[in-house]
Amino acid sequence: MDAKPVHLSRTYMTELIFPQDTNYHGTVFGGLVMAYIDKVASIASMRHCRKTIVTASSDSLDFLAPGKLSEALVLEAFVTWTHRSSMEVYVKVQSEDLLTGEFKKTATAFLTFVAVDENGNAVPVPEVIPETDEEKRLFETAPERYEMRKQRMKKEKIH
C-alpha cells in the first residue's frame, strides 16, 4: 500500500452561523461545532484511505475564541499520522467576519478514525507523507499523542 501525501486528505467546510445555531450569548453552540468537526474529519480520513471509517476517539477539542452570529465557520481537516488501521486527523476551526474578511482561530481538535471492512473489522490504511512545516510538526509529535491516547483508553477499560 503506497503512502499518500497529506494534501490528498485536506478537506474544507464552511458554515454560516444562523440565530438557531447560537446560545444566549449570541455565540455558536459548542456541540454544533463538535458535529462539524467530526463531519469534516470523517471526510478527510475517508479521502486518505478510501475506505469506510468509524470515529474511534475525539482526543482533544480546544475552544479558543467564540464564533458569533452572522460569522462563517471555516473548518480545515487533514490526516496527520497513521498507525496500522487508524488515522489521526487534525481540525482547525476559524471564524470569519464576512464583512471585514478578518479571521480568528476558534477551535482546534485531534480525532482518531479506524478504517473498517464490511464486517466492521479494522483494515490497514496507507501511511501519510507530510509536506508543509505544519504537517511535519504534527507528524513528528503524533506518536506521543498516540501513546497518550493508548494509555487513556487503557485506563478507561480498567474503570
PDB file of C-alpha atoms in Angstrom:
ATOM      1  CA  MET A   1       0.000   0.000   0.000  1.00  0.00           C
ATOM      2  CA  ASP A   2       1.582   3.278  -1.128  1.00  0.00           C
ATOM      3  CA  ALA A   3       1.898   6.202   1.283  1.00  0.00           C
ATOM      4  CA  LYS A   4      -0.144   9.296   0.414  1.00  0.00           C
ATOM      5  CA  PRO A   5       0.720  12.976   0.780  1.00  0.00           C
ATOM      6  CA  VAL A   6      -1.315  14.988   3.274  1.00  0.00           C
ATOM      7  CA  HIS A   7      -2.799  17.271   0.632  1.00  0.00           C
ATOM      8  CA  LEU A   8      -4.901  14.369  -0.696  1.00  0.00           C
ATOM      9  CA  SER A   9      -6.851  14.268   2.575  1.00  0.00           C
ATOM     10  CA  ARG A  10      -7.139  18.032   3.146  1.00  0.00           C
ATOM     11  CA  THR A  11     -10.806  18.964   3.441  1.00  0.00           C
ATOM     12  CA  TYR A  12     -12.525  22.324   3.933  1.00  0.00           C
ATOM     13  CA  MET A  13     -16.037  23.094   5.093  1.00  0.00           C
ATOM     14  CA  THR A  14     -17.692  26.486   5.571  1.00  0.00           C
ATOM     15  CA  GLU A  15     -20.875  27.072   7.561  1.00  0.00           C
ATOM     16  CA  LEU A  16     -22.704  30.351   8.232  1.00  0.00           C
ATOM     17  CA  ILE A  17     -23.730  30.889  11.865  1.00  0.00           C
ATOM     18  CA  PHE A  18     -27.501  31.492  11.972  1.00  0.00           C
ATOM     19  CA  PRO A  19     -29.613  32.519  15.006  1.00  0.00           C
ATOM     20  CA  GLN A  20     -30.744  28.922  15.626  1.00  0.00           C
ATOM     21  CA  ASP A  21     -27.046  27.902  15.851  1.00  0.00           C
ATOM     22  CA  THR A  22     -26.324  30.205  18.792  1.00  0.00           C
ATOM     23  CA  ASN A  23     -26.723  30.243  22.549  1.00  0.00           C
ATOM     24  CA  TYR A  24     -27.977  33.168  24.656  1.00  0.00           C
ATOM     25  CA  HIS A  25     -24.544  34.837  24.310  1.00  0.00           C
ATOM     26  CA  GLY A  26     -25.025  35.047  20.544  1.00  0.00           C
ATOM     27  CA  THR A  27     -22.152  32.610  20.008  1.00  0.00           C
ATOM     28  CA  VAL A  28     -22.236  29.265  18.239  1.00  0.00           C
ATOM     29  CA  PHE A  29     -23.187  26.179  20.269  1.00  0.00           C
ATOM     30  CA  GLY A  30     -20.110  24.108  21.091  1.00  0.00           C
ATOM     31  CA  GLY A  31     -21.979  20.881  20.303  1.00  0.00           C
ATOM     32  CA  LEU A  32     -22.697  22.107  16.785  1.00  0.00           C
ATOM     33  CA  VAL A  33     -19.016  22.902  16.273  1.00  0.00           C
ATOM     34  CA  MET A  34     -18.206  19.389  17.528  1.00  0.00           C
ATOM     35  CA  ALA A  35     -20.576  17.879  14.945  1.00  0.00           C
ATOM     36  CA  TYR A  36     -18.972  19.924  12.160  1.00  0.00           C
ATOM     37  CA  ILE A  37     -15.518  18.818  13.343  1.00  0.00           C
ATOM     38  CA  ASP A  38     -16.491  15.135  13.268  1.00  0.00           C
ATOM     39  CA  LYS A  39     -18.020  15.531   9.811  1.00  0.00           C
ATOM     40  CA  VAL A  40     -15.055  17.290   8.177  1.00  0.00           C
ATOM     41  CA  ALA A  41     -12.566  14.952   9.886  1.00  0.00           C
ATOM     42  CA  SER A  42     -14.531  11.916   8.686  1.00  0.00           C
ATOM     43  CA  ILE A  43     -14.327  13.135   5.111  1.00  0.00           C
ATOM     44  CA  ALA A  44     -10.576  13.787   5.423  1.00  0.00           C
ATOM     45  CA  SER A  45      -9.940  10.286   6.777  1.00  0.00           C
ATOM     46  CA  MET A  46     -12.035   8.634   4.055  1.00  0.00           C
ATOM     47  CA  ARG A  47     -10.187  10.634   1.400  1.00  0.00           C
ATOM     48  CA  HIS A  48      -6.918   9.323   2.815  1.00  0.00           C
ATOM     49  CA  CYS A  49      -7.790   5.632   2.970  1.00  0.00           C
ATOM     50  CA  ARG A  50     -10.738   5.390   0.523  1.00  0.00           C
ATOM     51  CA  LYS A  51     -12.461   3.014   2.951  1.00  0.00           C
ATOM     52  CA  THR A  52     -15.356   3.070   5.377  1.00  0.00           C
ATOM     53  CA  ILE A  53     -14.310   4.583   8.696  1.00  0.00           C
ATOM     54  CA  VAL A  54     -15.536   4.870  12.263  1.00  0.00           C
ATOM     55  CA  THR A  55     -14.721   7.571  14.785  1.00  0.00           C
ATOM     56  CA  ALA A  56     -12.572   5.925  17.454  1.00  0.00           C
ATOM     57  CA  SER A  57     -11.670   8.909  19.585  1.00  0.00           C
ATOM     58  CA  SER A  58     -12.044  12.626  19.945  1.00  0.00           C
ATOM     59  CA  ASP A  59      -8.668  13.179  21.543  1.00  0.00           C
ATOM     60  CA  SER A  60      -8.846  16.885  22.190  1.00  0.00           C
ATOM     61  CA  LEU A  61     -11.041  19.839  21.426  1.00  0.00           C
ATOM     62  CA  ASP A  62      -9.894  23.271  22.476  1.00  0.00           C
ATOM     63  CA  PHE A  63     -12.229  26.244  22.079  1.00  0.00           C
ATOM     64  CA  LEU A  64     -10.035  29.300  21.628  1.00  0.00           C
ATOM     65  CA  ALA A  65     -12.479  32.072  20.673  1.00  0.00           C
ATOM     66  CA  PRO A  66     -16.238  32.247  20.121  1.00  0.00           C
ATOM     67  CA  GLY A  67     -17.836  32.098  16.701  1.00  0.00           C
ATOM     68  CA  LYS A  68     -20.531  34.776  16.567  1.00  0.00           C
ATOM     69  CA  LEU A  69     -23.874  35.187  14.877  1.00  0.00           C
ATOM     70  CA  SER A  70     -23.523  36.029  11.155  1.00  0.00           C
ATOM     71  CA  GLU A  71     -19.881  34.939  11.004  1.00  0.00           C
ATOM     72  CA  ALA A  72     -18.806  31.933   8.960  1.00  0.00           C
ATOM     73  CA  LEU A  73     -17.056  28.949  10.480  1.00  0.00           C
ATOM     74  CA  VAL A  74     -14.256  27.721   8.224  1.00  0.00           C
ATOM     75  CA  LEU A  75     -13.031  24.225   9.077  1.00  0.00           C
ATOM     76  CA  GLU A  76      -9.885  22.608   7.705  1.00  0.00           C
ATOM     77  CA  ALA A  77      -9.047  18.945   8.346  1.00  0.00           C
ATOM     78  CA  PHE A  78      -6.253  16.625   7.273  1.00  0.00           C
ATOM     79  CA  VAL A  79      -4.686  13.313   8.234  1.00  0.00           C
ATOM     80  CA  THR A  80      -1.535  13.957  10.261  1.00  0.00           C
ATOM     81  CA  TRP A  81      -0.374  10.401  11.012  1.00  0.00           C
ATOM     82  CA  THR A  82      -1.409   6.789  10.632  1.00  0.00           C
ATOM     83  CA  HIS A  83      -0.881   3.566  12.503  1.00  0.00           C
ATOM     84  CA  ARG A  84      -1.883   0.153  11.126  1.00  0.00           C
ATOM     85  CA  SER A  85      -5.606   0.825  10.695  1.00  0.00           C
ATOM     86  CA  SER A  86      -6.005   4.155  12.474  1.00  0.00           C
ATOM     87  CA  MET A  87      -5.637   7.729  11.306  1.00  0.00           C
ATOM     88  CA  GLU A  88      -5.108  10.836  13.396  1.00  0.00           C
ATOM     89  CA  VAL A  89      -6.878  13.869  11.939  1.00  0.00           C
ATOM     90  CA  TYR A  90      -6.217  17.487  12.877  1.00  0.00           C
ATOM     91  CA  VAL A  91      -9.026  20.014  12.544  1.00  0.00           C
ATOM     92  CA  LYS A  92      -8.608  23.776  12.693  1.00  0.00           C
ATOM     93  CA  VAL A  93     -11.729  25.949  13.005  1.00  0.00           C
ATOM     94  CA  GLN A  94     -11.648  29.642  12.206  1.00  0.00           C
ATOM     95  CA  SER A  95     -14.390  32.253  12.431  1.00  0.00           C
ATOM     96  CA  GLU A  96     -14.582  34.674   9.537  1.00  0.00           C
ATOM     97  CA  ASP A  97     -16.212  38.083   9.798  1.00  0.00           C
ATOM     98  CA  LEU A  98     -17.741  38.173   6.348  1.00  0.00           C
ATOM     99  CA  LEU A  99     -17.993  41.972   6.315  1.00  0.00           C
ATOM    100  CA  THR A 100     -14.338  42.674   7.149  1.00  0.00           C
ATOM    101  CA  GLY A 101     -12.656  39.459   5.995  1.00  0.00           C
ATOM    102  CA  GLU A 102     -10.994  39.095   9.413  1.00  0.00           C
ATOM    103  CA  PHE A 103     -10.299  35.530  10.619  1.00  0.00           C
ATOM    104  CA  LYS A 104      -9.752  34.293  14.162  1.00  0.00           C
ATOM    105  CA  LYS A 105      -8.762  30.819  15.296  1.00  0.00           C
ATOM    106  CA  THR A 106     -11.853  29.476  17.054  1.00  0.00           C
ATOM    107  CA  ALA A 107     -11.011  25.852  17.886  1.00  0.00           C
ATOM    108  CA  THR A 108      -8.599  23.009  17.229  1.00  0.00           C
ATOM    109  CA  ALA A 109      -9.135  19.285  17.589  1.00  0.00           C
ATOM    110  CA  PHE A 110      -7.490  15.917  17.130  1.00  0.00           C
ATOM    111  CA  LEU A 111      -9.632  12.897  16.308  1.00  0.00           C
ATOM    112  CA  THR A 112      -8.819   9.290  15.548  1.00  0.00           C
ATOM    113  CA  PHE A 113     -10.589   7.182  12.943  1.00  0.00           C
ATOM    114  CA  VAL A 114     -10.274   3.492  12.119  1.00  0.00           C
ATOM    115  CA  ALA A 115     -10.787   2.056   8.653  1.00  0.00           C
ATOM    116  CA  VAL A 116     -13.126  -0.941   8.633  1.00  0.00           C
ATOM    117  CA  ASP A 117     -14.360  -3.562   6.181  1.00  0.00           C
ATOM    118  CA  GLU A 118     -17.999  -4.512   5.545  1.00  0.00           C
ATOM    119  CA  ASN A 119     -17.982  -6.631   8.724  1.00  0.00           C
ATOM    120  CA  GLY A 120     -16.632  -3.848  10.919  1.00  0.00           C
ATOM    121  CA  ASN A 121     -13.151  -5.341  11.178  1.00  0.00           C
ATOM    122  CA  ALA A 122     -10.175  -2.976  11.171  1.00  0.00           C
ATOM    123  CA  VAL A 123      -8.224  -2.873   7.911  1.00  0.00           C
ATOM    124  CA  PRO A 124      -4.829  -1.340   7.055  1.00  0.00           C
ATOM    125  CA  VAL A 125      -4.513   2.249   5.859  1.00  0.00           C
ATOM    126  CA  PRO A 126      -1.764   3.950   3.846  1.00  0.00           C
ATOM    127  CA  GLU A 127       0.972   5.845   5.649  1.00  0.00           C
ATOM    128  CA  VAL A 128       0.915   9.615   5.321  1.00  0.00           C
ATOM    129  CA  ILE A 129       3.607  11.872   3.854  1.00  0.00           C
ATOM    130  CA  PRO A 130       3.756  15.326   5.487  1.00  0.00           C
ATOM    131  CA  GLU A 131       4.626  18.182   3.154  1.00  0.00           C
ATOM    132  CA  THR A 132       4.409  21.581   4.885  1.00  0.00           C
ATOM    133  CA  ASP A 133       6.177  22.688   8.063  1.00  0.00           C
ATOM    134  CA  GLU A 134       2.897  22.470   9.994  1.00  0.00           C
ATOM    135  CA  GLU A 135       2.224  18.956   8.688  1.00  0.00           C
ATOM    136  CA  LYS A 136       5.762  17.842   9.543  1.00  0.00           C
ATOM    137  CA  ARG A 137       5.466  19.228  13.096  1.00  0.00           C
ATOM    138  CA  LEU A 138       2.133  17.452  13.629  1.00  0.00           C
ATOM    139  CA  PHE A 139       3.519  14.236  12.114  1.00  0.00           C
ATOM    140  CA  GLU A 140       6.600  14.304  14.369  1.00  0.00           C
ATOM    141  CA  THR A 141       4.539  14.868  17.533  1.00  0.00           C
ATOM    142  CA  ALA A 142       1.837  12.303  16.641  1.00  0.00           C
ATOM    143  CA  PRO A 143       3.498   9.215  18.187  1.00  0.00           C
ATOM    144  CA  GLU A 144       3.455  10.931  21.586  1.00  0.00           C
ATOM    145  CA  ARG A 145      -0.279  11.716  21.200  1.00  0.00           C
ATOM    146  CA  TYR A 146      -0.832   8.105  20.091  1.00  0.00           C
ATOM    147  CA  GLU A 147       0.827   6.763  23.236  1.00  0.00           C
ATOM    148  CA  MET A 148      -1.174   9.141  25.451  1.00  0.00           C
ATOM    149  CA  ARG A 149      -4.366   8.014  23.703  1.00  0.00           C
ATOM    150  CA  LYS A 150      -3.482   4.344  24.269  1.00  0.00           C
ATOM    151  CA  GLN A 151      -2.800   4.964  27.952  1.00  0.00           C
ATOM    152  CA  ARG A 152      -6.064   6.899  28.362  1.00  0.00           C
ATOM    153  CA  MET A 153      -8.054   4.132  26.657  1.00  0.00           C
ATOM    154  CA  LYS A 154      -6.336   1.508  28.795  1.00  0.00           C
ATOM    155  CA  LYS A 155      -7.320   3.397  31.974  1.00  0.00           C
ATOM    156  CA  GLU A 156     -10.919   3.704  30.772  1.00  0.00           C
ATOM    157  CA  LYS A 157     -11.163  -0.058  30.209  1.00  0.00           C
ATOM    158  CA  ILE A 158      -9.970  -0.717  33.766  1.00  0.00           C
ATOM    159  CA  HIS A 159     -12.558   1.571  35.332  1.00  0.00           C
TER     160      HIS A 159
END
